[in-house]
Amino acid sequence: MSLLIYAESVDGKFKKVAFELASYAKKVAESLGTTVTAVTVNAANVSDLSKYGVDNILKVTNEKLANFNAKAYADVIKQAALKENAKVILLSSSTDSLYLAPNVAVGLEAGFASNVVGLPTSINPFQVKRNAFSNKAFNITEISTDIKVLSLAKNSYGVFENSSTSTEEDFTPILNDADFNVKVVAVEKTTGKVTIADADIVVSGGRGLKGPENWGMLEELATVLGAATACSKPVSDLGWRPHSEHVGQTGKPVATNLYIAIGISGAIQHIAGINSSKVKLVINSDPEAPFFKVADYGVVGDAFDIVPRLTQKLKEFKAQNT
């Protein structure tokens, strides 16, 4: 019996979530007295996983899987799980894995727990702690099925090196042509910027910025911090920023180490989607803005005055420490 993880990659490079998942899996495997096997799809430098405790790596290389396909990828993971007799399958909570995990669970007739935020609280019975009610509460979920599928919430565990000597094996799953009935017409990728999915820090703007021409100061702040830029739903609806930057319950969920909200009042749907972020900093001229009620730090003032000054101070701090 092995514990199986799906190690996500993009353009052949592993995402940070792959290393967090491997770190988490190693600790769970120790509790179960088993090993960690990772299945990868069109990834290069797979040996990097061994730094984080992965013992065995199943390498899948297939041009048909060049673009993400939830059904096909789920079937690959299912076949890898059956090959390894894996009783616990771990995925991340990335956008792709949100589609994958339920499909994997159905294919394996497994119990499924999403938004897992810690190591199992009990092995027998198998229980895990999860985010619930739009990240406003926790619950303890017990999974009684023989096979268990978990998705780990982003930044809930951390990345820890735990070097092991891993074995690598080429794995050739059987692909079902019916899984490819949906055709990918085009893929638009952001290059040269930190993506929201991989960012530890997100700088987000709302209607308080008054127009798209004022986004330059947010982008400069994000560059200094090595952060991704994002926006509220009204901003993307107005066409000020692309919909790919819309974060919140109805956009991309965010679970960063630091979330900076500038000129965002704090609608309940927006807060629900970013509530998993560890630290929330709000800059708003309205002291009654709802966002201040959930913020860890708040600054009441004009963003057009505060943000440039904050950026300058950060540049000075970085200059002194390099």
Tab-separated table of C-alpha atoms in Angstrom:
chain	number	residue	atom	x	y	z
A	1	MET	CA	0.000	0.000	0.000
A	2	SER	CA	1.237	3.494	-0.869
A	3	LEU	CA	0.049	7.041	-0.467
A	4	LEU	CA	-0.373	8.728	-3.866
A	5	ILE	CA	-0.137	12.423	-4.732
A	6	TYR	CA	-0.745	14.226	-8.005
A	7	ALA	CA	2.185	16.621	-8.451
A	8	GLU	CA	0.954	19.496	-10.613
A	9	SER	CA	3.199	21.143	-13.166
A	10	VAL	CA	2.880	23.806	-15.831
A	11	ASP	CA	5.118	23.955	-18.889
A	12	GLY	CA	7.102	21.100	-17.370
A	13	LYS	CA	7.836	22.915	-14.084
A	14	PHE	CA	6.302	21.898	-10.788
A	15	LYS	CA	4.005	24.373	-9.079
A	16	LYS	CA	4.691	25.323	-5.479
A	17	VAL	CA	1.561	23.391	-4.462
A	18	ALA	CA	3.257	20.182	-5.631
A	19	PHE	CA	6.034	20.628	-3.070
A	20	GLU	CA	3.583	21.566	-0.310
A	21	LEU	CA	1.545	18.470	-1.118
A	22	ALA	CA	4.671	16.283	-1.064
A	23	SER	CA	5.696	17.746	2.315
A	24	TYR	CA	2.251	17.032	3.733
A	25	ALA	CA	2.110	13.558	2.218
A	26	LYS	CA	5.430	12.555	3.768
A	27	LYS	CA	4.130	13.313	7.253
A	28	VAL	CA	0.853	11.468	6.645
A	29	ALA	CA	2.731	8.488	5.189
A	30	GLU	CA	4.859	8.275	8.326
A	31	SER	CA	1.691	8.059	10.404
A	32	LEU	CA	0.351	5.314	8.137
A	33	GLY	CA	3.667	3.452	7.997
A	34	THR	CA	3.859	3.638	4.215
A	35	THR	CA	5.638	5.428	1.366
A	36	VAL	CA	4.801	8.367	-0.919
A	37	THR	CA	4.310	7.887	-4.642
A	38	ALA	CA	3.806	10.852	-6.976
A	39	VAL	CA	2.226	10.747	-10.412
A	40	THR	CA	3.354	13.500	-12.794
A	41	VAL	CA	2.099	14.531	-16.231
A	42	ASN	CA	4.584	15.888	-18.788
A	43	ALA	CA	6.864	17.197	-16.023
A	44	ALA	CA	10.608	17.728	-16.289
A	45	ASN	CA	13.163	17.370	-13.483
A	46	VAL	CA	10.875	15.037	-11.565
A	47	SER	CA	13.730	14.236	-9.180
A	48	ASP	CA	13.010	17.604	-7.497
A	49	LEU	CA	10.165	15.833	-5.688
A	50	SER	CA	12.631	13.665	-3.791
A	51	LYS	CA	13.740	16.755	-1.842
A	52	TYR	CA	10.320	16.799	-0.193
A	53	GLY	CA	9.987	13.148	0.749
A	54	VAL	CA	8.603	11.453	-2.371
A	55	ASP	CA	9.841	7.856	-2.568
A	56	ASN	CA	8.508	6.771	-5.983
A	57	ILE	CA	7.640	8.778	-9.079
A	58	LEU	CA	5.362	7.609	-11.901
A	59	LYS	CA	6.174	9.699	-14.971
A	60	VAL	CA	3.435	10.120	-17.561
A	61	THR	CA	4.495	11.645	-20.882
A	62	ASN	CA	1.860	12.033	-23.554
A	63	GLU	CA	1.170	14.825	-26.052
A	64	LYS	CA	-2.569	14.234	-25.755
A	65	LEU	CA	-2.256	15.480	-22.168
A	66	ALA	CA	-0.446	18.693	-23.112
A	67	ASN	CA	-3.544	20.701	-22.160
A	68	PHE	CA	-5.415	20.089	-18.934
A	69	ASN	CA	-8.401	17.785	-19.302
A	70	ALA	CA	-10.235	16.971	-16.062
A	71	LYS	CA	-11.651	13.615	-17.173
A	72	ALA	CA	-8.437	12.371	-18.767
A	73	TYR	CA	-6.200	13.532	-15.916
A	74	ALA	CA	-8.572	12.021	-13.340
A	75	ASP	CA	-8.414	8.715	-15.178
A	76	VAL	CA	-4.602	8.838	-15.154
A	77	ILE	CA	-4.611	9.385	-11.382
A	78	LYS	CA	-7.171	6.602	-10.914
A	79	GLN	CA	-5.025	4.133	-12.877
A	80	ALA	CA	-1.922	5.165	-10.908
A	81	ALA	CA	-3.804	4.663	-7.631
A	82	LEU	CA	-4.937	1.173	-8.654
A	83	LYS	CA	-1.435	0.261	-9.819
A	84	GLU	CA	0.064	1.314	-6.483
A	85	ASN	CA	-2.843	-0.014	-4.387
A	86	ALA	CA	-3.018	3.469	-2.886
A	87	LYS	CA	-5.563	3.884	-0.110
A	88	VAL	CA	-5.008	7.629	0.335
A	89	ILE	CA	-4.836	9.969	-2.671
A	90	LEU	CA	-3.847	13.586	-2.160
A	91	LEU	CA	-4.437	16.550	-4.453
A	92	SER	CA	-4.068	20.284	-3.967
A	93	SER	CA	-6.869	22.864	-3.971
A	94	SER	CA	-5.720	24.535	-7.175
A	95	THR	CA	-8.238	25.407	-9.873
A	96	ASP	CA	-7.353	22.239	-11.794
A	97	SER	CA	-7.559	19.990	-8.754
A	98	LEU	CA	-10.958	21.388	-7.782
A	99	TYR	CA	-12.185	19.691	-10.970
A	100	LEU	CA	-9.970	16.640	-10.588
A	101	ALA	CA	-10.537	15.508	-7.012
A	102	PRO	CA	-14.297	14.751	-7.242
A	103	ASN	CA	-13.745	12.866	-10.521
A	104	VAL	CA	-10.979	10.803	-8.926
A	105	ALA	CA	-13.147	10.049	-5.891
A	106	VAL	CA	-16.075	8.909	-8.054
A	107	GLY	CA	-13.818	6.746	-10.220
A	108	LEU	CA	-12.371	4.993	-7.171
A	109	GLU	CA	-15.639	4.913	-5.184
A	110	ALA	CA	-13.739	6.788	-2.484
A	111	GLY	CA	-14.740	9.167	0.268
A	112	PHE	CA	-13.657	12.739	-0.445
A	113	ALA	CA	-12.718	15.612	1.881
A	114	SER	CA	-11.941	19.034	0.407
A	115	ASN	CA	-10.228	22.080	1.956
A	116	VAL	CA	-8.149	20.013	4.379
A	117	VAL	CA	-6.105	22.341	6.596
A	118	GLY	CA	-4.010	20.041	8.743
A	119	LEU	CA	-2.636	16.577	9.338
A	120	PRO	CA	-5.214	13.886	10.134
A	121	THR	CA	-6.527	14.346	13.662
A	122	SER	CA	-7.014	10.570	13.845
A	123	ILE	CA	-5.830	7.653	11.727
A	124	ASN	CA	-8.304	5.043	12.963
A	125	PRO	CA	-10.971	6.243	12.429
A	126	PHE	CA	-9.564	8.457	9.669
A	127	GLN	CA	-10.475	12.073	10.461
A	128	VAL	CA	-9.277	15.382	9.019
A	129	LYS	CA	-9.815	19.057	9.841
A	130	ARG	CA	-11.398	21.143	7.071
A	131	ASN	CA	-12.413	24.701	6.326
A	132	ALA	CA	-16.180	25.154	6.262
A	133	PHE	CA	-18.816	27.846	5.716
A	134	SER	CA	-16.685	29.926	3.334
A	135	ASN	CA	-13.672	29.616	5.655
A	136	LYS	CA	-15.551	30.999	8.666
A	137	ALA	CA	-15.363	27.747	10.631
A	138	PHE	CA	-13.688	24.327	10.822
A	139	ASN	CA	-15.149	20.860	10.954
A	140	ILE	CA	-13.768	17.406	11.599
A	141	THR	CA	-14.671	14.999	8.791
A	142	GLU	CA	-14.465	11.236	9.169
A	143	ILE	CA	-13.897	9.132	6.039
A	144	SER	CA	-14.931	5.504	6.430
A	145	THR	CA	-14.359	4.221	2.873
A	146	ASP	CA	-11.442	1.927	2.076
A	147	ILE	CA	-9.956	4.497	-0.331
A	148	LYS	CA	-9.771	8.144	0.685
A	149	VAL	CA	-9.268	11.258	-1.457
A	150	LEU	CA	-8.147	14.531	0.146
A	151	SER	CA	-7.517	17.986	-1.290
A	152	LEU	CA	-5.149	20.159	0.745
A	153	ALA	CA	-5.980	23.851	1.114
A	154	LYS	CA	-3.258	26.115	-0.257
A	155	ASN	CA	-0.674	27.423	2.231
A	156	SER	CA	-2.278	25.420	5.027
A	157	TYR	CA	0.731	23.207	5.712
A	158	GLY	CA	3.865	24.746	4.206
A	159	VAL	CA	6.827	23.477	2.221
A	160	PHE	CA	9.442	21.437	4.107
A	161	GLU	CA	12.460	19.675	2.680
A	162	ASN	CA	12.812	16.029	3.677
A	163	SER	CA	15.231	14.456	1.234
A	164	SER	CA	14.787	10.852	0.166
A	165	THR	CA	16.169	8.613	-2.543
A	166	SER	CA	13.378	8.274	-5.055
A	167	THR	CA	12.841	5.763	-7.830
A	168	GLU	CA	11.484	6.882	-11.201
A	169	GLU	CA	9.269	4.807	-13.457
A	170	ASP	CA	7.710	5.559	-16.836
A	171	PHE	CA	3.972	5.014	-16.538
A	172	THR	CA	1.748	4.596	-19.588
A	173	PRO	CA	-1.939	4.790	-18.659
A	174	ILE	CA	-4.691	3.790	-21.072
A	175	LEU	CA	-6.352	6.941	-22.400
A	176	ASN	CA	-10.048	6.893	-23.243
A	177	ASP	CA	-10.841	8.733	-26.484
A	178	ALA	CA	-14.231	9.736	-25.059
A	179	ASP	CA	-12.420	11.868	-22.472
A	180	PHE	CA	-11.182	14.118	-25.272
A	181	ASN	CA	-14.546	15.025	-26.787
A	182	VAL	CA	-14.075	18.550	-25.437
A	183	LYS	CA	-11.437	20.218	-27.589
A	184	VAL	CA	-9.077	22.977	-26.430
A	185	VAL	CA	-9.293	25.740	-29.031
A	186	ALA	CA	-6.841	28.184	-27.475
A	187	VAL	CA	-4.888	28.733	-24.262
A	188	GLU	CA	-4.051	32.242	-23.066
A	189	LYS	CA	-1.125	32.393	-20.667
A	190	THR	CA	0.236	35.253	-18.601
A	191	THR	CA	3.998	35.527	-18.982
A	192	GLY	CA	6.529	37.545	-17.048
A	193	LYS	CA	4.226	37.998	-14.041
A	194	VAL	CA	3.540	36.178	-10.803
A	195	THR	CA	0.240	34.339	-11.199
A	196	ILE	CA	-2.504	34.470	-8.589
A	197	ALA	CA	-2.378	30.682	-8.279
A	198	ASP	CA	1.314	30.648	-7.323
A	199	ALA	CA	1.557	33.933	-5.415
A	200	ASP	CA	2.340	34.183	-1.716
A	201	ILE	CA	1.312	37.845	-1.823
A	202	VAL	CA	-1.586	39.383	-3.774
A	203	VAL	CA	-2.170	43.106	-4.300
A	204	SER	CA	-5.810	43.673	-5.209
A	205	GLY	CA	-7.707	46.774	-6.281
A	206	GLY	CA	-11.337	47.833	-6.359
A	207	ARG	CA	-13.512	50.645	-7.679
A	208	GLY	CA	-11.851	53.010	-5.233
A	209	LEU	CA	-9.022	53.292	-7.761
A	210	LYS	CA	-11.460	55.185	-10.029
A	211	GLY	CA	-10.241	53.790	-13.349
A	212	PRO	CA	-7.880	51.390	-15.162
A	213	GLU	CA	-5.392	54.196	-15.780
A	214	ASN	CA	-4.541	54.185	-12.061
A	215	TRP	CA	-3.492	50.531	-11.872
A	216	GLY	CA	0.139	51.366	-12.472
A	217	MET	CA	0.764	52.131	-8.802
A	218	LEU	CA	-0.652	48.717	-7.801
A	219	GLU	CA	1.520	46.964	-10.365
A	220	GLU	CA	4.579	48.811	-9.091
A	221	LEU	CA	3.783	47.786	-5.506
A	222	ALA	CA	3.269	44.201	-6.640
A	223	THR	CA	6.607	44.197	-8.477
A	224	VAL	CA	8.440	45.390	-5.360
A	225	LEU	CA	6.766	42.695	-3.250
A	226	GLY	CA	7.080	39.937	-5.851
A	227	ALA	CA	3.291	39.724	-5.740
A	228	ALA	CA	0.455	39.046	-8.148
A	229	THR	CA	-2.148	41.690	-9.013
A	230	ALA	CA	-5.866	41.033	-8.655
A	231	CYS	CA	-9.169	42.870	-8.566
A	232	SER	CA	-12.729	42.782	-7.269
A	233	LYS	CA	-15.679	41.608	-9.376
A	234	PRO	CA	-17.024	45.103	-10.223
A	235	VAL	CA	-13.611	46.046	-11.593
A	236	SER	CA	-13.461	43.057	-13.956
A	237	ASP	CA	-17.129	43.581	-14.916
A	238	LEU	CA	-16.327	47.178	-15.884
A	239	GLY	CA	-13.478	45.957	-18.056
A	240	TRP	CA	-10.814	47.789	-16.089
A	241	ARG	CA	-8.925	44.523	-15.506
A	242	PRO	CA	-9.116	41.057	-17.134
A	243	HIS	CA	-11.527	38.535	-15.617
A	244	SER	CA	-8.529	36.280	-14.927
A	245	GLU	CA	-7.616	38.713	-12.112
A	246	HIS	CA	-11.027	38.599	-10.442
A	247	VAL	CA	-10.660	37.068	-6.974
A	248	GLY	CA	-13.392	36.184	-4.510
A	249	GLN	CA	-16.075	33.557	-4.049
A	250	THR	CA	-17.327	34.076	-7.615
A	251	GLY	CA	-13.807	34.415	-9.029
A	252	LYS	CA	-10.522	32.799	-8.054
A	253	PRO	CA	-10.228	31.789	-4.397
A	254	VAL	CA	-7.148	33.183	-2.686
A	255	ALA	CA	-5.223	31.659	0.227
A	256	THR	CA	-2.051	33.721	0.285
A	257	ASN	CA	0.287	34.611	3.120
A	258	LEU	CA	-0.558	38.300	2.573
A	259	TYR	CA	-3.563	39.856	0.822
A	260	ILE	CA	-3.554	43.621	0.290
A	261	ALA	CA	-6.951	45.099	-0.586
A	262	ILE	CA	-6.824	48.633	-1.943
A	263	GLY	CA	-10.016	50.570	-2.557
A	264	ILE	CA	-12.195	47.471	-2.046
A	265	SER	CA	-15.224	47.950	0.219
A	266	GLY	CA	-15.506	44.256	1.043
A	267	ALA	CA	-18.647	42.617	-0.336
A	268	ILE	CA	-19.417	39.337	1.410
A	269	GLN	CA	-18.663	37.295	-1.742
A	270	HIS	CA	-15.226	38.902	-2.061
A	271	ILE	CA	-14.352	38.354	1.592
A	272	ALA	CA	-15.526	34.729	1.455
A	273	GLY	CA	-13.147	34.056	-1.419
A	274	ILE	CA	-10.039	35.533	0.214
A	275	ASN	CA	-10.746	34.681	3.862
A	276	SER	CA	-8.213	31.849	3.896
A	277	SER	CA	-5.369	34.336	3.449
A	278	LYS	CA	-3.242	34.413	6.577
A	279	VAL	CA	-2.824	38.201	6.804
A	280	LYS	CA	-5.217	40.746	5.303
A	281	LEU	CA	-4.210	44.406	4.936
A	282	VAL	CA	-6.908	46.887	3.875
A	283	ILE	CA	-6.343	50.415	2.565
A	284	ASN	CA	-9.562	52.398	2.172
A	285	SER	CA	-10.692	56.004	2.606
A	286	ASP	CA	-14.007	54.880	4.130
A	287	PRO	CA	-13.556	53.954	7.827
A	288	GLU	CA	-16.913	52.142	7.711
A	289	ALA	CA	-15.921	49.816	4.848
A	290	PRO	CA	-16.968	46.236	5.749
A	291	PHE	CA	-13.496	44.945	4.896
A	292	PHE	CA	-12.062	46.516	8.064
A	293	LYS	CA	-14.118	44.100	10.184
A	294	VAL	CA	-12.131	41.099	8.908
A	295	ALA	CA	-8.785	42.808	8.315
A	296	ASP	CA	-5.692	42.047	10.377
A	297	TYR	CA	-4.353	45.519	9.572
A	298	GLY	CA	-6.238	48.532	8.281
A	299	VAL	CA	-5.180	51.913	6.957
A	300	VAL	CA	-7.814	54.641	6.603
A	301	GLY	CA	-6.723	57.113	3.964
A	302	ASP	CA	-6.356	58.030	0.318
A	303	ALA	CA	-4.835	55.138	-1.651
A	304	PHE	CA	-3.332	57.608	-4.138
A	305	ASP	CA	-1.258	59.016	-1.275
A	306	ILE	CA	-0.602	55.853	0.750
A	307	VAL	CA	0.314	53.330	-1.950
A	308	PRO	CA	3.133	55.366	-3.586
A	309	ARG	CA	4.591	56.123	-0.162
A	310	LEU	CA	4.377	52.461	0.860
A	311	THR	CA	6.074	51.422	-2.383
A	312	GLN	CA	8.883	53.909	-1.866
A	313	LYS	CA	9.468	52.761	1.720
A	314	LEU	CA	9.601	49.141	0.573
A	315	LYS	CA	12.124	50.025	-2.129
A	316	GLU	CA	14.292	51.770	0.457
A	317	PHE	CA	14.021	48.805	2.826
A	318	LYS	CA	15.009	46.344	0.101
A	319	ALA	CA	17.941	48.546	-0.954
A	320	GLN	CA	19.248	48.567	2.612
A	321	ASN	CA	19.001	44.806	2.928
A	322	THR	CA	20.594	43.685	-0.339
